XYZ file of N, CA and C in Angstrom:
609
model
N 0.753 -1.250 0.117
C -0.292 -0.105 0.035
C 0.663 1.167 0.072
N 0.453 2.109 -0.550
C 0.942 3.520 -0.707
C 0.379 4.470 0.438
N 1.244 5.371 0.478
C 0.380 6.613 1.644
C -0.226 7.426 1.153
N -0.986 7.776 1.875
C -2.232 8.818 1.500
C -1.772 10.203 0.729
N -0.465 10.330 1.222
C -0.245 11.667 0.429
C 0.158 11.294 -1.048
N 1.026 10.100 -1.262
C 1.397 9.802 -2.432
C 0.014 9.547 -3.505
N -1.253 9.095 -2.933
C -2.465 8.860 -3.553
C -3.051 9.961 -3.844
N -2.952 11.041 -3.014
C -3.617 12.271 -3.551
C -2.672 13.045 -4.201
N -1.711 13.154 -3.998
C -0.837 13.767 -5.148
C -1.034 13.159 -6.818
N -0.870 12.017 -6.704
C -1.562 11.501 -8.094
C -2.921 11.845 -8.511
N -3.700 12.034 -7.455
C -5.292 12.305 -8.170
C -5.163 13.782 -8.447
N -4.118 14.547 -8.016
C -4.170 16.043 -8.541
C -3.563 16.165 -9.645
N -2.638 15.188 -9.753
C -1.805 15.436 -11.207
C -3.030 14.831 -12.402
N -3.822 13.984 -11.859
C -4.673 13.534 -12.815
C -6.206 14.348 -12.946
N -6.213 15.316 -11.930
C -7.138 16.301 -12.197
C -8.526 15.900 -11.545
N -8.353 14.932 -10.402
C -9.579 14.079 -9.814
C -9.806 15.403 -8.454
N -9.351 16.122 -8.260
C -9.347 17.214 -7.190
C -10.506 17.917 -7.455
N -11.165 18.141 -8.744
C -12.408 18.811 -8.830
C -13.367 17.867 -8.369
N -13.147 16.728 -8.466
C -14.494 15.709 -8.052
C -14.441 15.497 -6.724
N -13.531 15.894 -6.242
C -13.498 15.673 -4.561
C -14.363 16.934 -4.033
N -14.358 18.128 -4.646
C -15.050 19.074 -4.210
C -16.729 18.821 -4.484
N -16.826 18.304 -5.890
C -18.151 18.127 -6.090
C -18.936 17.074 -5.194
N -18.137 16.141 -4.919
C -18.839 15.134 -4.068
C -18.858 15.378 -2.575
N -18.197 16.162 -2.211
C -18.154 16.720 -0.681
C -18.626 18.083 -0.324
N -19.119 18.785 -1.119
C -19.536 20.046 -0.868
C -20.782 20.126 -0.070
N -21.977 19.314 -0.437
C -23.077 19.480 0.255
C -22.727 19.098 1.979
N -21.781 18.207 2.264
C -21.564 18.091 3.337
C -20.866 18.921 4.041
N -19.998 19.598 3.580
C -18.938 20.970 3.790
C -19.828 21.843 4.223
N -20.803 22.138 3.219
C -21.564 23.223 3.601
C -22.317 23.005 4.954
N -22.800 21.979 5.215
C -23.579 21.651 6.245
C -22.575 21.797 7.663
N -21.298 21.081 7.635
C -20.285 21.274 8.618
C -20.079 22.438 9.046
N -19.468 23.374 7.845
C -19.076 24.693 8.119
C -20.145 25.717 8.932
N -21.479 25.627 8.401
C -22.648 26.365 8.676
C -22.881 26.462 10.256
N -22.836 24.793 10.771
C -23.130 24.482 12.345
C -21.892 24.812 12.906
N -20.754 24.658 12.295
C -19.193 24.954 13.075
C -19.316 26.538 13.489
N -19.431 27.094 12.420
C -19.336 28.654 12.451
C -20.232 29.501 13.305
N -21.714 28.762 13.500
C -22.581 29.055 14.427
C -22.320 28.915 15.730
N -21.307 27.937 16.143
C -20.845 27.736 17.377
C -19.750 28.813 18.047
N -19.182 29.354 16.855
C -18.235 30.469 17.237
C -18.471 31.388 18.182
N -17.385 31.421 19.324
C -18.152 32.636 20.445
C -17.710 34.028 19.662
N -17.202 34.260 18.408
C -17.564 35.717 18.090
C -17.550 35.800 16.663
N -18.008 37.030 15.929
C -18.595 37.111 14.660
C -17.244 37.126 13.620
N -16.120 37.149 14.093
C -14.949 37.354 13.373
C -14.183 35.976 13.687
N -13.414 35.516 12.732
C -12.391 34.560 13.095
C -11.353 34.016 11.994
N -10.372 33.441 12.286
C -9.287 33.208 11.362
C -9.417 31.610 11.342
N -9.134 31.028 10.188
C -9.431 29.392 10.286
C -8.385 29.026 9.179
N -8.246 27.336 9.716
C -7.251 26.693 9.062
C -7.995 25.247 8.610
N -7.784 25.060 7.424
C -8.157 23.623 6.719
C -7.470 22.809 6.737
N -7.391 21.697 7.516
C -6.371 20.619 7.593
C -6.670 19.407 6.447
N -6.022 19.507 5.678
C -6.131 18.505 4.388
C -6.761 19.368 3.312
N -6.232 20.436 2.967
C -7.036 21.308 2.102
C -7.244 20.863 0.677
N -6.525 19.700 0.120
C -6.535 19.535 -1.351
C -6.329 20.556 -2.063
N -6.989 21.121 -2.984
C -6.907 21.913 -3.965
C -7.319 23.508 -3.470
N -7.460 23.520 -2.268
C -7.904 24.743 -1.538
C -9.247 25.200 -1.744
N -10.596 24.075 -2.034
C -11.688 24.671 -2.371
C -12.384 25.358 -0.971
N -12.127 24.234 0.192
C -12.732 24.857 1.451
C -12.309 26.338 1.699
N -10.986 26.248 1.569
C -10.272 27.743 1.700
C -10.996 28.958 1.201
N -11.310 28.716 -0.038
C -11.899 29.750 -0.885
C -13.392 29.997 -0.334
N -13.963 28.810 0.213
C -15.159 28.950 0.683
C -15.261 29.916 2.122
N -14.299 29.469 3.070
C -14.103 30.047 3.902
C -13.782 31.420 3.812
N -12.598 31.894 2.844
C -12.484 33.076 2.646
C -13.603 34.007 2.097
N -14.278 33.542 1.598
C -15.671 34.470 0.811
C -16.647 34.754 1.981
N -16.643 33.967 3.167
C -17.363 34.409 4.528
C -17.260 35.507 5.199
N -18.578 36.031 5.088
C -18.540 37.255 5.960
C -18.182 37.054 7.367
N -17.051 37.674 7.803
C -16.284 37.385 9.408
C -15.112 36.880 9.297
N -14.811 35.924 8.267
C -13.548 35.230 8.074
C -12.368 36.109 7.688
N -11.359 36.643 8.748
C -10.398 37.403 8.460
C -9.058 36.904 7.854
N -9.064 35.470 7.664
C -7.960 34.820 6.927
C -8.253 33.357 6.926
N -7.648 32.485 6.147
C -7.963 31.132 5.890
C -6.830 30.872 5.385
N -6.300 29.425 6.011
C -5.136 28.915 5.707
C -5.235 27.458 5.042
N -4.461 26.984 4.205
C -4.906 25.402 3.913
C -3.461 24.681 3.913
N -3.577 23.621 4.645
C -2.437 22.537 4.881
C -2.675 21.625 4.189
N -1.852 20.967 3.558
C -1.799 19.412 3.033
C -0.616 18.671 2.891
N -0.523 17.535 3.120
C 0.553 16.625 3.291
C 0.915 16.394 1.421
N 0.156 16.572 0.602
C 0.478 16.093 -0.770
C 0.714 17.280 -1.520
N 1.919 17.141 -2.013
C 2.493 18.536 -2.495
C 1.448 18.795 -3.962
N 1.297 17.682 -4.674
C 0.624 18.319 -5.900
C -0.733 18.852 -5.667
N -1.510 18.439 -4.657
C -2.653 19.294 -4.278
C -2.201 20.927 -3.914
N -1.444 20.971 -3.267
C -0.620 22.299 -2.693
C -0.230 23.109 -3.946
N 0.487 22.675 -4.881
C 0.577 22.968 -6.333
C -0.702 23.663 -7.076
N -1.797 22.641 -6.887
C -2.880 22.801 -7.773
C -3.657 24.175 -6.906
N -3.745 24.342 -5.654
C -4.217 25.350 -5.286
C -3.618 26.581 -5.356
N -2.206 26.574 -5.269
C -1.559 27.806 -5.777
C -1.796 27.840 -7.094
N -2.246 27.241 -8.105
C -2.294 27.511 -9.415
C -3.739 28.162 -9.561
N -4.500 27.635 -8.633
C -5.895 28.374 -8.721
C -6.276 29.727 -8.221
N -5.716 29.830 -6.881
C -5.834 31.333 -6.399
C -4.621 31.732 -5.428
N -4.562 33.003 -5.135
C -3.241 33.215 -4.332
C -3.639 33.244 -2.870
N -3.896 32.128 -2.265
C -4.497 32.185 -0.992
C -3.204 31.411 -0.344
N -3.286 31.200 0.889
C -2.033 30.623 1.887
C -2.167 29.134 1.889
N -1.332 28.796 1.194
C -1.345 27.212 1.225
C 0.118 26.654 1.465
N -0.222 25.652 2.622
C 1.336 25.209 3.165
C 1.233 23.646 3.080
N 2.470 23.236 2.404
C 2.746 21.854 1.939
C 3.489 21.261 3.517
N 2.841 20.448 4.307
C 3.492 20.121 5.790
C 2.837 18.878 5.931
N 3.381 18.321 6.583
C 2.789 17.018 7.708
C 1.920 17.662 8.665
N 0.576 16.892 8.595
C -0.387 17.464 9.303
C 0.024 16.906 10.711
N 0.534 16.051 11.097
C 0.909 15.609 12.361
C 1.785 16.262 13.047
N 2.560 16.794 12.347
C 3.907 17.643 13.252
C 3.730 19.517 12.936
N 3.030 19.525 11.905
C 3.001 21.087 11.708
C 2.210 21.862 12.452
N 2.715 22.890 13.141
C 2.149 23.887 14.032
C 1.946 25.431 13.483
N 0.862 25.821 13.576
C 0.890 27.365 13.040
C 1.591 28.444 13.943
N 1.663 29.546 13.078
C 2.452 30.623 13.667
C 1.734 31.177 15.052
N 0.043 31.513 14.716
C -0.669 31.579 15.780
C -1.955 30.922 15.766
N -2.463 30.684 17.054
C -3.495 29.798 16.968
C -4.995 30.856 16.229
N -5.712 29.916 16.105
C -7.035 30.606 15.092
C -8.098 29.993 16.071
N -9.398 30.600 15.689
C -10.532 30.447 16.308
C -11.377 29.173 15.472
N -11.247 28.812 14.365
C -11.788 27.748 13.727
C -10.870 26.854 12.909
N -10.979 25.520 13.274
C -10.320 24.507 12.246
C -11.357 23.597 11.688
N -11.090 23.262 10.306
C -11.876 22.381 9.944
C -10.932 21.422 9.091
N -11.773 19.863 8.829
C -11.048 18.988 7.971
C -12.309 18.312 7.540
N -11.941 17.883 6.441
C -13.139 16.884 5.624
C -12.345 15.968 5.009
N -12.635 14.699 5.383
C -12.248 13.461 4.659
C -10.516 13.213 4.756
N -10.063 13.870 6.024
C -8.539 13.538 6.188
C -8.258 12.930 7.646
N -9.137 12.899 8.435
C -8.311 12.205 9.808
C -8.139 10.577 9.797
N -8.756 9.977 9.226
C -8.816 8.609 9.302
C -7.467 8.148 8.410
N -6.962 8.958 7.685
C -5.745 8.714 6.610
C -4.228 8.922 7.530
N -4.596 9.580 8.844
C -3.111 9.955 9.909
C -2.972 8.668 10.601
N -1.620 8.821 10.781
C -1.241 7.534 11.432
C -1.516 7.445 13.062
N -1.722 8.784 13.370
C -2.039 8.793 15.074
C -2.946 9.904 15.226
N -4.262 9.670 15.137
C -5.197 10.623 15.301
C -5.556 11.320 16.541
N -5.315 10.240 17.773
C -5.621 11.235 19.019
C -4.201 11.991 18.958
N -3.366 11.986 18.726
C -1.970 12.689 18.862
C -2.028 13.908 17.940
N -3.069 13.808 16.650
C -3.155 15.071 15.738
C -4.256 15.756 16.627
N -5.389 15.372 17.193
C -6.460 15.866 17.964
C -5.901 16.591 19.063
N -4.898 16.118 19.757
C -4.274 16.683 20.824
C -3.362 18.218 20.362
N -2.699 17.846 19.366
C -1.944 18.900 18.638
C -2.811 20.036 18.188
N -4.028 19.972 17.835
C -4.928 20.968 17.216
C -5.446 21.619 18.542
N -5.763 20.725 19.299
C -6.009 21.572 20.820
C -5.043 22.333 21.528
N -3.651 21.796 21.342
C -2.719 22.522 22.310
C -2.154 23.545 21.472
N -1.966 23.376 19.984
C -1.253 24.165 19.057
C -1.957 25.136 18.251
N -3.119 24.597 17.638
C -3.757 25.148 16.623
C -5.111 26.129 17.279
N -5.565 25.855 18.035
C -6.877 26.521 18.245
C -6.906 27.466 19.426
N -7.541 28.512 19.652
C -7.454 29.160 20.657
C -8.605 28.740 21.813
N -8.282 28.859 22.731
C -9.152 28.327 23.784
C -10.672 28.890 23.578
N -11.589 28.124 23.315
C -12.981 28.455 23.055
C -13.148 28.353 21.488
N -12.428 28.088 20.994
C -12.353 27.805 19.123
C -12.985 26.509 19.023
N -13.207 26.496 17.673
C -13.932 25.187 17.341
C -13.285 24.321 16.433
N -13.428 23.059 16.328
C -13.061 21.980 15.547
C -14.367 21.468 14.903
N -14.175 21.481 13.683
C -15.237 20.795 12.964
C -14.754 20.175 11.711
N -15.219 18.903 11.831
C -14.444 17.793 10.773
C -15.647 16.682 10.604
N -15.463 16.160 9.105
C -16.387 15.343 8.901
C -15.462 14.157 8.137
N -16.195 12.830 8.361
C -15.517 11.718 7.935
C -16.406 10.638 7.372
N -16.079 10.041 5.863
C -17.381 9.289 5.335
C -16.690 7.832 5.708
N -15.355 7.703 6.369
C -14.997 6.276 6.562
C -15.152 5.828 8.063
N -16.599 5.426 8.365
C -16.590 5.085 9.878
C -17.438 3.627 9.708
N -17.161 3.158 10.891
C -17.911 1.506 10.686
C -19.226 1.484 10.454
N -20.285 2.281 10.505
C -21.508 2.226 10.529
C -21.955 2.587 9.113
N -20.800 2.809 8.333
C -21.181 3.377 6.923
C -20.396 2.057 6.004
N -21.476 1.257 5.803
C -21.096 -0.265 5.378
C -20.723 0.020 4.168
N -20.870 0.645 3.088
C -20.073 0.870 1.832
C -18.794 1.361 1.744
N -18.034 1.830 3.070
C -16.751 2.300 2.774
C -15.917 1.235 3.373
N -16.569 -0.038 3.659
C -15.412 -1.066 4.275
C -14.273 -1.678 3.554
N -14.481 -1.368 2.046
C -13.437 -1.965 1.104
C -12.777 -0.625 0.662
N -12.735 0.330 1.073
C -11.988 1.528 0.274
C -10.713 1.592 0.582
N -10.151 0.863 1.657
C -8.813 0.840 1.615
C -7.916 0.039 0.559
N -8.486 -1.242 0.524
C -8.332 -1.907 -0.423
C -8.133 -1.307 -1.816
N -9.430 -0.726 -1.861
C -9.777 -0.217 -3.669
C -8.896 0.823 -3.440
N -8.467 1.717 -2.544
C -7.768 3.046 -3.128
C -6.328 2.724 -3.015
N -5.911 1.732 -2.046
C -4.514 1.115 -1.932
C -3.885 2.117 -0.908
N -4.810 2.459 0.083
C -3.906 3.159 1.271
C -4.706 2.843 2.720
N -3.805 2.962 3.415
C -4.135 2.633 5.200
C -5.342 3.602 5.353
N -6.282 3.298 5.807
C -7.528 4.135 6.081
C -7.802 3.399 7.842
N -8.017 4.450 8.778
C -8.402 3.882 10.203
C -9.658 3.777 10.280
N -10.349 2.581 10.892
C -11.949 2.382 10.976
C -12.139 2.353 12.140
N -13.115 3.342 12.621
C -13.752 3.368 13.948
C -15.128 3.534 13.731
N -15.778 3.149 15.186
C -17.441 3.306 15.001
C -17.590 4.867 15.471
N -18.820 5.197 15.269
C -19.106 6.806 15.632
C -18.697 6.806 17.074
N -19.201 5.921 18.013
C -18.702 6.169 19.426
C -17.388 6.066 19.607
N -16.535 5.477 18.980
C -15.175 5.867 19.294
C -14.471 6.841 18.430
N -14.918 7.324 17.950
C -14.693 8.815 17.236
C -14.965 9.892 18.423
N -16.366 9.628 18.924
C -16.804 10.707 20.007
C -15.540 10.639 21.203
N -15.280 9.232 21.458
C -14.228 8.945 22.646
C -12.961 9.586 22.577
N -12.602 9.419 21.282
C -11.149 10.217 20.767
C -11.175 11.609 21.043
N -12.151 12.127 20.373
C -12.213 13.445 20.681
C -12.525 14.097 21.976
N -13.282 13.367 22.708
C -13.299 13.819 24.410
C -12.134 13.673 24.819
N -11.411 12.431 24.509
C -10.060 12.103 25.251
C -9.187 13.139 24.990
N -9.006 13.634 23.930
C -8.209 14.973 23.838
C -8.516 16.233 24.290
N -9.773 16.352 24.916
C -9.942 17.395 25.857
C -10.972 18.396 25.135
N -11.505 18.063 24.043
C -12.768 18.814 23.603
C -14.053 18.549 24.168
N -14.770 19.284 23.898
C -16.366 19.224 24.386
C -17.171 19.081 23.105
N -17.860 18.082 23.276
C -18.376 17.677 21.719
C -19.941 18.647 21.879
N -19.830 19.470 20.803
C -21.290 20.189 20.739
C -22.362 19.736 19.928
N -22.111 18.954 18.881
C -22.996 18.460 18.122
C -22.146 17.350 17.056
N -22.814 16.145 17.265
C -22.318 15.142 16.205
C -23.478 14.547 15.513
N -23.376 14.670 14.245
C -24.622 14.284 13.423
C -23.941 13.608 11.976
N -24.845 13.347 11.176
C -24.543 12.834 9.889
C -24.809 14.051 9.058
N -24.182 14.476 8.290
C -24.464 15.587 7.269
C -24.660 14.944 5.862
N -25.505 15.536 5.146
C -26.171 15.284 3.768
C -26.189 13.817 3.361
N -27.082 13.586 4.457
C -27.421 11.983 3.988
C -28.228 11.833 2.812
N -28.186 10.888 2.016
C -28.984 10.349 0.965
C -29.853 9.314 0.774
N -30.596 8.919 -0.202
C -31.529 7.713 -0.424
C -30.647 6.506 -0.143
N -29.335 6.594 -0.795
C -28.320 5.341 -0.266
C -27.122 5.706 -0.164
N -27.109 6.607 1.115
C -26.021 7.244 1.681
C -26.383 7.475 3.039
N -25.336 7.012 4.057
C -25.698 7.308 5.392
C -25.494 8.710 5.750
N -24.585 9.539 4.921
C -24.090 10.780 5.266
C -22.879 10.822 6.125
N -22.333 11.970 5.961
C -20.796 12.052 6.586
C -20.810 11.944 7.975
N -20.224 11.649 8.895
C -20.444 11.732 10.413
C -19.507 12.853 10.480
N -20.163 13.787 11.149
C -19.291 15.104 11.334
C -19.523 15.452 12.957
N -18.363 16.007 13.419
C -18.126 16.292 14.914
C -18.127 17.841 15.015
N -18.799 18.399 15.779
C -18.225 19.879 15.801
C -17.990 19.848 17.469
N -16.661 20.488 17.921
C -16.145 20.348 19.210
C -15.757 21.862 19.573
N -15.641 22.155 20.933
C -15.117 23.293 21.362
C -13.902 22.763 22.350
N -12.850 23.652 22.086
C -11.615 23.619 22.564
C -11.794 24.137 24.197
N -11.828 23.619 25.273
C -11.899 24.066 26.600
C -10.951 25.095 27.061
């Protein structure tokens, strides 16, 4: 199996990044709407962890109240693609070890966390180094145990993917020191259980 960053760099080179945006837009719209509504202030700075071609960064940047948005991704070709599309702030870095220069009020991530080698460590890093006290972490994952259709994704894509139950995701987030404000399935459909979404506050 290859690393997720290798796979996603290849996808960017093949032009598959646009399809990722199309497939996840409805869920991200819902997650951002709920997450931002929980912010303690009307103005905020944001980080998108695993930003791909920067489409969520562009969404955030266009929102009233967003003072800045940074995208970080471990796949260099995705960052290169983001820089081709717009002049935003995009950083090629390992999400597990990267730390921002300043903490922000809002951190978002879509379809990224289960690719990481140590999810609890990443959550702790977000709490300790990324988010201000009272800040919001809002993330979504499609690869979770209750979603039966995803159980063969790791073999199909050829990269390791951690599989956890909804209750285990809750436990990991709470163990890292966050308070979960909302946990729901975003953008469900007739044949799709929805994206598992978690909105949590950094205490």
